Amino acid sequence: MEIRGSSIDEIIRASITALLSEGKVNSPSKGQNLELTGVLLDLENPLNRISRTETKNTLFSCLGELSWYLSGSDIASHMTYYLPEYTKFAEDDGTVRGAYGPRLLGTYNSINQLENVISLLCRKTTTRQAVIQIFDKADLIGEKKDIPCTQALQFLLRDNYLELIVTMRSNDVFRGLTHDIFCFTMLQEFVANELSERMDVDIKLGGYKHFVGSFHLYDKDKALAHEYLQEGFPSVNSIMQSMPSCSYKDIEEIIKAERNIRDGVLTNFDNCELSSYWVDLGKALRAFHLFKEKTESALEEIDSLMRDLENQALKPILQKLLARCQVKS
């Protein structure tokens, strides 16, 4: 089956509809679900990676997961800050065996796969070897609480467009898909920008294809899935702007900023040297930190952050966060 859309919401809507109408009942260890096998998702505009709906408004945890990847860390607490249920994937030592960051950046084996594919594409622009391996044969040995769902990422440079094809052994349409597509298309855009800088050629963001072996919707999420469908069709306009050129040094600064926001250290962005693109995303993360505090002063600061955003498309997300904070306080 192939599902195509210009936005993540079009992809999710069509996927849920297909699973509810054509999915077959499967009962693996993680719970009964409806499953389709061998599904290809084709996101025509990778910039349109953020859902505009109330049900799937996951910008904050998506940014958290991206920063976790780029930090090269496997420490679970980085993600439990955004998604408390992530504790179920942590081993007794607080690490997540299936974490993608160490596999992408070579935290433990010194093989930086991200840099390898960028260098390879610079040398051989038509190569079919620019592949990042996530799933490893060793993942099937011994008992682990988390095994990567992603098998590989293949980057293809064609006619100065960088395409990305991701293969997944397994994907949960309601909880995992939005995070995976967000993070992988952000990596795709970073690689395209890095190639543009190194090759002195305008490399544009190409299409994104996401192939899933077992594509499923858990029974426990069916009610929420129906709620998502009932929200109707949101705007197809992209929330994300094009990523400005950024180096590995910039990435280090982004990771440092995210950590300081998470720790409550970074509260002011006036002297931040990053571009407004990243500063706005940092302000969104600061708003999430304040949301967790749920104090009157936190509400006021979220409102101030919202008014200071340069990317107007991010404002509705912070408005929804502010409304939720008021309800819960």
mmCIF file of C-alpha atoms in Angstrom:
data_model
loop_
_atom_site.group_PDB
_atom_site.id
_atom_site.type_symbol
_atom_site.label_atom_id
_atom_site.label_comp_id
_atom_site.label_asym_id
_atom_site.label_seq_id
_atom_site.Cartn_x
_atom_site.Cartn_y
_atom_site.Cartn_z
ATOM 1 C CA MET A 1 0.000 0.000 0.000
ATOM 2 C CA GLU A 2 1.185 3.539 -0.759
ATOM 3 C CA ILE A 3 -0.039 6.609 1.136
ATOM 4 C CA ARG A 4 0.913 10.010 -0.202
ATOM 5 C CA GLY A 5 0.393 13.497 1.209
ATOM 6 C CA SER A 6 1.808 17.015 1.191
ATOM 7 C CA SER A 7 1.678 17.301 4.989
ATOM 8 C CA ILE A 8 2.128 15.092 8.035
ATOM 9 C CA ASP A 9 -1.568 15.535 8.827
ATOM 10 C CA GLU A 10 -2.582 14.226 5.397
ATOM 11 C CA ILE A 11 -0.303 11.217 5.940
ATOM 12 C CA ILE A 12 -1.609 10.488 9.457
ATOM 13 C CA ARG A 13 -5.264 10.920 8.474
ATOM 14 C CA ALA A 14 -4.966 8.592 5.473
ATOM 15 C CA SER A 15 -2.925 6.082 7.501
ATOM 16 C CA ILE A 16 -5.398 5.888 10.391
ATOM 17 C CA THR A 17 -8.294 5.588 7.969
ATOM 18 C CA ALA A 18 -6.557 2.744 6.128
ATOM 19 C CA LEU A 19 -5.694 0.906 9.339
ATOM 20 C CA LEU A 20 -9.223 1.200 10.715
ATOM 21 C CA SER A 21 -10.800 -0.032 7.487
ATOM 22 C CA GLU A 22 -8.245 -2.546 6.195
ATOM 23 C CA GLY A 23 -5.976 -3.415 9.115
ATOM 24 C CA LYS A 24 -5.833 -6.989 10.354
ATOM 25 C CA VAL A 25 -5.890 -7.867 14.045
ATOM 26 C CA ASN A 26 -2.471 -8.744 15.437
ATOM 27 C CA SER A 27 -1.590 -9.551 19.063
ATOM 28 C CA PRO A 28 2.150 -9.113 19.747
ATOM 29 C CA SER A 29 3.689 -8.721 23.206
ATOM 30 C CA LYS A 30 3.089 -4.946 23.336
ATOM 31 C CA GLY A 31 -0.665 -5.235 22.860
ATOM 32 C CA GLN A 32 -3.358 -5.993 20.332
ATOM 33 C CA ASN A 33 -3.433 -3.777 17.278
ATOM 34 C CA LEU A 34 -4.664 -3.366 13.734
ATOM 35 C CA GLU A 35 -1.817 -3.956 11.295
ATOM 36 C CA LEU A 36 -0.940 -3.355 7.660
ATOM 37 C CA THR A 37 2.288 -4.774 6.257
ATOM 38 C CA GLY A 38 4.595 -3.329 3.618
ATOM 39 C CA VAL A 39 3.320 0.266 3.653
ATOM 40 C CA LEU A 40 5.050 3.147 1.840
ATOM 41 C CA LEU A 41 4.416 6.679 3.112
ATOM 42 C CA ASP A 42 5.382 9.493 0.741
ATOM 43 C CA LEU A 43 5.641 12.976 2.275
ATOM 44 C CA GLU A 44 5.887 15.370 -0.657
ATOM 45 C CA ASN A 45 6.827 18.425 1.429
ATOM 46 C CA PRO A 46 9.184 17.445 4.270
ATOM 47 C CA LEU A 47 8.918 20.956 5.737
ATOM 48 C CA ASN A 48 5.313 20.154 6.589
ATOM 49 C CA ARG A 49 6.432 17.876 9.404
ATOM 50 C CA ILE A 50 4.414 19.302 12.311
ATOM 51 C CA SER A 51 0.764 18.493 12.919
ATOM 52 C CA ARG A 52 -1.581 21.450 13.276
ATOM 53 C CA THR A 53 -4.154 19.418 15.208
ATOM 54 C CA GLU A 54 -4.941 19.488 18.924
ATOM 55 C CA THR A 55 -4.615 15.711 19.240
ATOM 56 C CA LYS A 56 -1.174 15.420 17.628
ATOM 57 C CA ASN A 57 0.407 18.697 18.715
ATOM 58 C CA THR A 58 3.783 17.107 19.499
ATOM 59 C CA LEU A 59 6.277 19.855 18.588
ATOM 60 C CA PHE A 60 7.915 19.883 22.025
ATOM 61 C CA SER A 61 8.590 16.151 22.313
ATOM 62 C CA CYS A 62 9.652 16.071 18.647
ATOM 63 C CA LEU A 63 12.250 18.771 19.313
ATOM 64 C CA GLY A 64 13.283 16.913 22.450
ATOM 65 C CA GLU A 65 13.837 13.703 20.528
ATOM 66 C CA LEU A 66 15.786 15.496 17.784
ATOM 67 C CA SER A 67 18.087 17.085 20.368
ATOM 68 C CA TRP A 68 18.545 13.653 21.963
ATOM 69 C CA TYR A 69 19.643 12.219 18.614
ATOM 70 C CA LEU A 70 22.032 15.083 17.890
ATOM 71 C CA SER A 71 23.579 14.940 21.365
ATOM 72 C CA GLY A 72 24.648 11.343 20.767
ATOM 73 C CA SER A 73 23.230 10.416 24.175
ATOM 74 C CA ASP A 74 21.471 7.245 25.288
ATOM 75 C CA ILE A 75 20.412 8.621 28.691
ATOM 76 C CA ALA A 76 16.676 8.100 29.183
ATOM 77 C CA SER A 77 16.124 11.171 31.377
ATOM 78 C CA HIS A 78 16.633 13.412 28.344
ATOM 79 C CA MET A 79 13.415 11.989 26.863
ATOM 80 C CA THR A 80 11.417 11.341 30.037
ATOM 81 C CA TYR A 81 11.449 15.118 30.584
ATOM 82 C CA TYR A 82 9.283 15.369 27.444
ATOM 83 C CA LEU A 83 7.568 11.974 27.549
ATOM 84 C CA PRO A 84 7.405 10.475 31.074
ATOM 85 C CA GLU A 85 6.271 7.122 29.668
ATOM 86 C CA TYR A 86 9.733 6.748 28.100
ATOM 87 C CA THR A 87 10.883 5.235 31.396
ATOM 88 C CA LYS A 88 9.633 1.855 30.156
ATOM 89 C CA PHE A 89 12.504 1.779 27.639
ATOM 90 C CA ALA A 90 15.229 2.484 30.210
ATOM 91 C CA GLU A 91 17.553 -0.206 31.514
ATOM 92 C CA ASP A 92 18.533 -0.342 35.186
ATOM 93 C CA ASP A 93 21.517 1.932 34.493
ATOM 94 C CA GLY A 94 19.260 4.652 33.053
ATOM 95 C CA THR A 95 20.271 4.148 29.431
ATOM 96 C CA VAL A 96 18.186 3.178 26.409
ATOM 97 C CA ARG A 97 19.848 0.404 24.404
ATOM 98 C CA GLY A 98 17.976 1.300 21.229
ATOM 99 C CA ALA A 99 18.834 5.020 21.332
ATOM 100 C CA TYR A 100 19.574 6.418 17.871
ATOM 101 C CA GLY A 101 22.064 9.135 18.840
ATOM 102 C CA PRO A 102 25.040 6.853 19.562
ATOM 103 C CA ARG A 103 24.335 4.908 16.365
ATOM 104 C CA LEU A 104 24.148 8.057 14.250
ATOM 105 C CA LEU A 105 27.170 9.832 15.693
ATOM 106 C CA GLY A 106 29.393 6.982 16.881
ATOM 107 C CA THR A 107 29.348 7.862 20.563
ATOM 108 C CA TYR A 108 30.797 4.470 21.508
ATOM 109 C CA ASN A 109 32.445 3.157 18.336
ATOM 110 C CA SER A 110 33.807 6.398 16.805
ATOM 111 C CA ILE A 111 31.946 5.780 13.526
ATOM 112 C CA ASN A 112 30.049 8.989 12.783
ATOM 113 C CA GLN A 113 27.581 7.742 10.200
ATOM 114 C CA LEU A 114 26.052 11.175 9.645
ATOM 115 C CA GLU A 115 29.411 12.679 8.712
ATOM 116 C CA ASN A 116 30.252 9.639 6.604
ATOM 117 C CA VAL A 117 27.210 10.041 4.342
ATOM 118 C CA ILE A 118 27.808 13.782 3.956
ATOM 119 C CA SER A 119 31.440 13.218 2.972
ATOM 120 C CA LEU A 120 30.482 10.401 0.612
ATOM 121 C CA LEU A 121 27.835 12.497 -1.153
ATOM 122 C CA CYS A 122 30.350 15.310 -1.607
ATOM 123 C CA ARG A 123 32.783 12.910 -3.301
ATOM 124 C CA LYS A 124 30.269 10.825 -5.250
ATOM 125 C CA THR A 125 27.117 12.813 -5.874
ATOM 126 C CA THR A 126 25.239 9.974 -7.579
ATOM 127 C CA THR A 127 26.177 7.322 -5.015
ATOM 128 C CA ARG A 128 23.688 4.727 -3.801
ATOM 129 C CA GLN A 129 25.846 3.945 -0.777
ATOM 130 C CA ALA A 130 24.932 6.921 1.431
ATOM 131 C CA VAL A 131 23.206 4.753 4.019
ATOM 132 C CA ILE A 132 23.005 5.100 7.792
ATOM 133 C CA GLN A 133 22.390 1.814 9.604
ATOM 134 C CA ILE A 134 20.353 1.969 12.803
ATOM 135 C CA PHE A 135 19.197 -1.601 13.462
ATOM 136 C CA ASP A 136 22.119 -3.944 14.151
ATOM 137 C CA LYS A 137 22.356 -7.738 14.225
ATOM 138 C CA ALA A 138 23.499 -7.494 17.853
ATOM 139 C CA ASP A 139 20.104 -6.031 18.777
ATOM 140 C CA LEU A 140 18.630 -9.532 18.639
ATOM 141 C CA ILE A 141 21.090 -10.935 21.167
ATOM 142 C CA GLY A 142 20.034 -10.908 24.822
ATOM 143 C CA GLU A 143 17.133 -9.184 26.527
ATOM 144 C CA LYS A 144 16.690 -5.445 25.993
ATOM 145 C CA LYS A 145 13.810 -3.136 26.858
ATOM 146 C CA ASP A 146 14.154 -1.249 23.585
ATOM 147 C CA ILE A 147 15.172 -2.359 20.099
ATOM 148 C CA PRO A 148 15.314 0.196 17.259
ATOM 149 C CA CYS A 149 12.265 0.313 15.016
ATOM 150 C CA THR A 150 14.305 2.025 12.302
ATOM 151 C CA GLN A 151 16.469 -0.111 10.072
ATOM 152 C CA ALA A 152 18.223 2.390 7.816
ATOM 153 C CA LEU A 153 18.243 5.848 6.255
ATOM 154 C CA GLN A 154 19.309 6.196 2.607
ATOM 155 C CA PHE A 155 20.182 9.614 1.187
ATOM 156 C CA LEU A 156 19.984 10.081 -2.581
ATOM 157 C CA LEU A 157 21.215 13.227 -4.327
ATOM 158 C CA ARG A 158 19.419 13.602 -7.643
ATOM 159 C CA ASP A 159 19.312 16.750 -9.811
ATOM 160 C CA ASN A 160 20.461 18.801 -6.805
ATOM 161 C CA TYR A 161 17.566 17.563 -4.662
ATOM 162 C CA LEU A 162 18.349 15.493 -1.571
ATOM 163 C CA GLU A 163 15.852 12.682 -1.122
ATOM 164 C CA LEU A 164 15.607 10.504 1.976
ATOM 165 C CA ILE A 165 14.248 6.972 2.125
ATOM 166 C CA VAL A 166 13.755 5.461 5.589
ATOM 167 C CA THR A 167 13.000 1.792 6.223
ATOM 168 C CA MET A 168 11.276 0.746 9.436
ATOM 169 C CA ARG A 169 10.758 -2.774 10.746
ATOM 170 C CA SER A 170 7.838 -1.487 12.829
ATOM 171 C CA ASN A 171 5.943 1.787 13.296
ATOM 172 C CA ASP A 172 3.090 2.888 15.537
ATOM 173 C CA VAL A 173 0.938 5.299 13.521
ATOM 174 C CA PHE A 174 -0.369 7.238 16.492
ATOM 175 C CA ARG A 175 2.605 7.645 18.829
ATOM 176 C CA GLY A 176 5.819 6.931 16.976
ATOM 177 C CA LEU A 177 5.248 8.091 13.403
ATOM 178 C CA THR A 178 5.082 11.838 14.027
ATOM 179 C CA HIS A 179 8.366 11.816 15.963
ATOM 180 C CA ASP A 180 10.165 9.652 13.418
ATOM 181 C CA ILE A 181 9.160 11.741 10.413
ATOM 182 C CA PHE A 182 9.963 14.996 12.218
ATOM 183 C CA CYS A 183 13.445 13.914 13.278
ATOM 184 C CA PHE A 184 14.402 12.243 10.019
ATOM 185 C CA THR A 185 13.247 15.121 7.807
ATOM 186 C CA MET A 186 15.151 17.561 10.045
ATOM 187 C CA LEU A 187 18.265 15.421 9.524
ATOM 188 C CA GLN A 188 17.508 15.399 5.793
ATOM 189 C CA GLU A 189 17.360 19.191 5.743
ATOM 190 C CA PHE A 190 20.564 19.516 7.777
ATOM 191 C CA VAL A 191 22.409 17.201 5.380
ATOM 192 C CA ALA A 192 21.087 19.151 2.362
ATOM 193 C CA ASN A 193 22.338 22.407 3.884
ATOM 194 C CA GLU A 194 25.713 20.905 4.758
ATOM 195 C CA LEU A 195 26.117 19.614 1.202
ATOM 196 C CA SER A 196 25.265 23.066 -0.157
ATOM 197 C CA GLU A 197 28.004 24.608 1.976
ATOM 198 C CA ARG A 198 30.693 22.064 1.170
ATOM 199 C CA MET A 199 29.927 21.706 -2.539
ATOM 200 C CA ASP A 200 29.062 25.378 -3.165
ATOM 201 C CA VAL A 201 25.889 24.228 -4.919
ATOM 202 C CA ASP A 202 22.279 24.943 -3.987
ATOM 203 C CA ILE A 203 21.078 21.547 -2.768
ATOM 204 C CA LYS A 204 17.331 21.618 -2.245
ATOM 205 C CA LEU A 205 15.161 19.525 0.040
ATOM 206 C CA GLY A 206 13.725 16.627 -1.948
ATOM 207 C CA GLY A 207 10.959 14.182 -1.140
ATOM 208 C CA TYR A 208 10.756 11.909 1.879
ATOM 209 C CA LYS A 209 9.717 8.260 1.696
ATOM 210 C CA HIS A 210 9.035 6.134 4.782
ATOM 211 C CA PHE A 211 8.655 2.378 4.283
ATOM 212 C CA VAL A 212 7.206 0.319 7.136
ATOM 213 C CA GLY A 213 7.209 -3.465 7.524
ATOM 214 C CA SER A 214 4.611 -3.612 10.322
ATOM 215 C CA PHE A 215 2.438 -0.481 10.398
ATOM 216 C CA HIS A 216 -0.042 -0.557 13.249
ATOM 217 C CA LEU A 217 -2.594 1.188 15.457
ATOM 218 C CA TYR A 218 -2.884 -0.141 19.013
ATOM 219 C CA ASP A 219 -6.353 -0.827 20.385
ATOM 220 C CA LYS A 220 -5.599 1.460 23.350
ATOM 221 C CA ASP A 221 -5.207 4.388 20.930
ATOM 222 C CA LYS A 222 -8.308 3.817 18.796
ATOM 223 C CA ALA A 223 -10.434 6.350 20.675
ATOM 224 C CA LEU A 224 -7.754 9.023 20.290
ATOM 225 C CA ALA A 225 -7.353 8.109 16.635
ATOM 226 C CA HIS A 226 -11.074 8.652 16.056
ATOM 227 C CA GLU A 227 -10.810 11.951 17.932
ATOM 228 C CA TYR A 228 -7.985 12.982 15.610
ATOM 229 C CA LEU A 229 -10.072 12.192 12.536
ATOM 230 C CA GLN A 230 -12.996 14.180 13.921
ATOM 231 C CA GLU A 231 -10.862 17.319 14.138
ATOM 232 C CA GLY A 232 -11.216 17.645 10.382
ATOM 233 C CA PHE A 233 -8.677 18.861 7.862
ATOM 234 C CA PRO A 234 -6.213 21.409 9.266
ATOM 235 C CA SER A 235 -4.390 23.955 7.130
ATOM 236 C CA VAL A 236 -1.782 22.467 4.801
ATOM 237 C CA ASN A 237 0.500 25.483 5.229
ATOM 238 C CA SER A 238 3.815 24.546 6.816
ATOM 239 C CA ILE A 239 4.562 25.569 10.381
ATOM 240 C CA MET A 240 8.280 25.119 9.842
ATOM 241 C CA GLN A 241 10.356 27.596 7.877
ATOM 242 C CA SER A 242 13.314 26.469 5.786
ATOM 243 C CA MET A 243 16.268 25.627 8.001
ATOM 244 C CA PRO A 244 19.080 28.180 7.685
ATOM 245 C CA SER A 245 22.577 26.971 6.990
ATOM 246 C CA CYS A 246 24.095 25.606 10.182
ATOM 247 C CA SER A 247 27.401 23.918 10.946
ATOM 248 C CA TYR A 248 28.321 21.205 13.417
ATOM 249 C CA LYS A 249 29.398 24.017 15.740
ATOM 250 C CA ASP A 250 25.881 25.445 15.501
ATOM 251 C CA ILE A 251 24.478 22.005 16.319
ATOM 252 C CA GLU A 252 26.652 21.925 19.443
ATOM 253 C CA GLU A 253 25.209 25.295 20.461
ATOM 254 C CA ILE A 254 21.672 24.040 19.802
ATOM 255 C CA ILE A 255 22.277 20.970 21.975
ATOM 256 C CA LYS A 256 23.750 23.131 24.724
ATOM 257 C CA ALA A 257 20.787 25.518 24.572
ATOM 258 C CA GLU A 258 18.251 22.666 24.764
ATOM 259 C CA ARG A 259 20.025 21.189 27.788
ATOM 260 C CA ASN A 260 20.107 24.561 29.548
ATOM 261 C CA ILE A 261 16.416 25.154 28.783
ATOM 262 C CA ARG A 262 15.579 21.702 30.141
ATOM 263 C CA ASP A 263 17.603 22.418 33.285
ATOM 264 C CA GLY A 264 15.945 25.818 33.726
ATOM 265 C CA VAL A 265 19.251 27.666 33.252
ATOM 266 C CA LEU A 266 18.539 29.368 29.916
ATOM 267 C CA THR A 267 15.623 31.754 30.381
ATOM 268 C CA ASN A 268 16.593 34.684 28.156
ATOM 269 C CA PHE A 269 17.414 34.585 24.449
ATOM 270 C CA ASP A 270 18.555 38.189 23.959
ATOM 271 C CA ASN A 271 22.235 37.278 23.725
ATOM 272 C CA CYS A 272 21.792 33.991 21.881
ATOM 273 C CA GLU A 273 24.042 33.795 18.812
ATOM 274 C CA LEU A 274 21.861 31.292 16.958
ATOM 275 C CA SER A 275 19.605 32.323 14.070
ATOM 276 C CA SER A 276 16.001 33.375 14.703
ATOM 277 C CA TYR A 277 14.903 29.966 13.333
ATOM 278 C CA TRP A 278 16.561 28.153 16.240
ATOM 279 C CA VAL A 279 15.833 30.901 18.768
ATOM 280 C CA ASP A 280 12.098 30.582 18.058
ATOM 281 C CA LEU A 281 12.277 26.812 18.570
ATOM 282 C CA GLY A 282 14.227 27.464 21.769
ATOM 283 C CA LYS A 283 11.475 29.794 22.945
ATOM 284 C CA ALA A 284 8.953 27.039 22.267
ATOM 285 C CA LEU A 285 10.986 24.677 24.468
ATOM 286 C CA ARG A 286 11.232 27.345 27.167
ATOM 287 C CA ALA A 287 7.434 27.652 27.022
ATOM 288 C CA PHE A 288 7.151 23.889 27.522
ATOM 289 C CA HIS A 289 9.432 24.131 30.570
ATOM 290 C CA LEU A 290 7.187 26.857 31.989
ATOM 291 C CA PHE A 291 4.101 24.784 31.196
ATOM 292 C CA LYS A 292 5.453 22.075 33.482
ATOM 293 C CA GLU A 293 5.765 24.640 36.300
ATOM 294 C CA LYS A 294 2.110 25.800 36.036
ATOM 295 C CA THR A 295 2.550 29.022 38.019
ATOM 296 C CA GLU A 296 1.033 32.456 37.403
ATOM 297 C CA SER A 297 4.430 33.897 36.480
ATOM 298 C CA ALA A 298 4.964 30.968 34.099
ATOM 299 C CA LEU A 299 1.716 31.831 32.312
ATOM 300 C CA GLU A 300 2.845 35.422 31.894
ATOM 301 C CA GLU A 301 6.223 34.383 30.503
ATOM 302 C CA ILE A 302 4.658 31.945 28.016
ATOM 303 C CA ASP A 303 2.487 34.806 26.778
ATOM 304 C CA SER A 304 5.563 37.026 26.440
ATOM 305 C CA LEU A 305 7.499 34.336 24.561
ATOM 306 C CA MET A 306 4.557 33.854 22.224
ATOM 307 C CA ARG A 307 4.431 37.560 21.377
ATOM 308 C CA ASP A 308 8.186 37.648 20.688
ATOM 309 C CA LEU A 309 8.191 34.846 18.109
ATOM 310 C CA GLU A 310 9.331 35.799 14.620
ATOM 311 C CA ASN A 311 7.781 32.679 13.078
ATOM 312 C CA GLN A 312 4.089 33.526 13.313
ATOM 313 C CA ALA A 313 3.086 29.934 12.490
ATOM 314 C CA LEU A 314 4.439 28.789 15.874
ATOM 315 C CA LYS A 315 2.128 31.085 17.834
ATOM 316 C CA PRO A 316 -0.975 28.840 17.713
ATOM 317 C CA ILE A 317 1.076 26.021 19.255
ATOM 318 C CA LEU A 318 2.055 28.212 22.202
ATOM 319 C CA GLN A 319 -1.517 29.509 22.452
ATOM 320 C CA LYS A 320 -2.742 25.926 22.837
ATOM 321 C CA LEU A 321 -0.055 25.288 25.447
ATOM 322 C CA LEU A 322 -1.132 28.400 27.328
ATOM 323 C CA ALA A 323 -4.772 27.298 27.250
ATOM 324 C CA ARG A 324 -3.858 23.858 28.579
ATOM 325 C CA CYS A 325 -1.785 25.409 31.336
ATOM 326 C CA GLN A 326 -4.686 27.605 32.413
ATOM 327 C CA VAL A 327 -7.045 24.633 32.516
ATOM 328 C CA LYS A 328 -4.657 22.566 34.633
ATOM 329 C CA SER A 329 -3.537 25.280 37.027
#
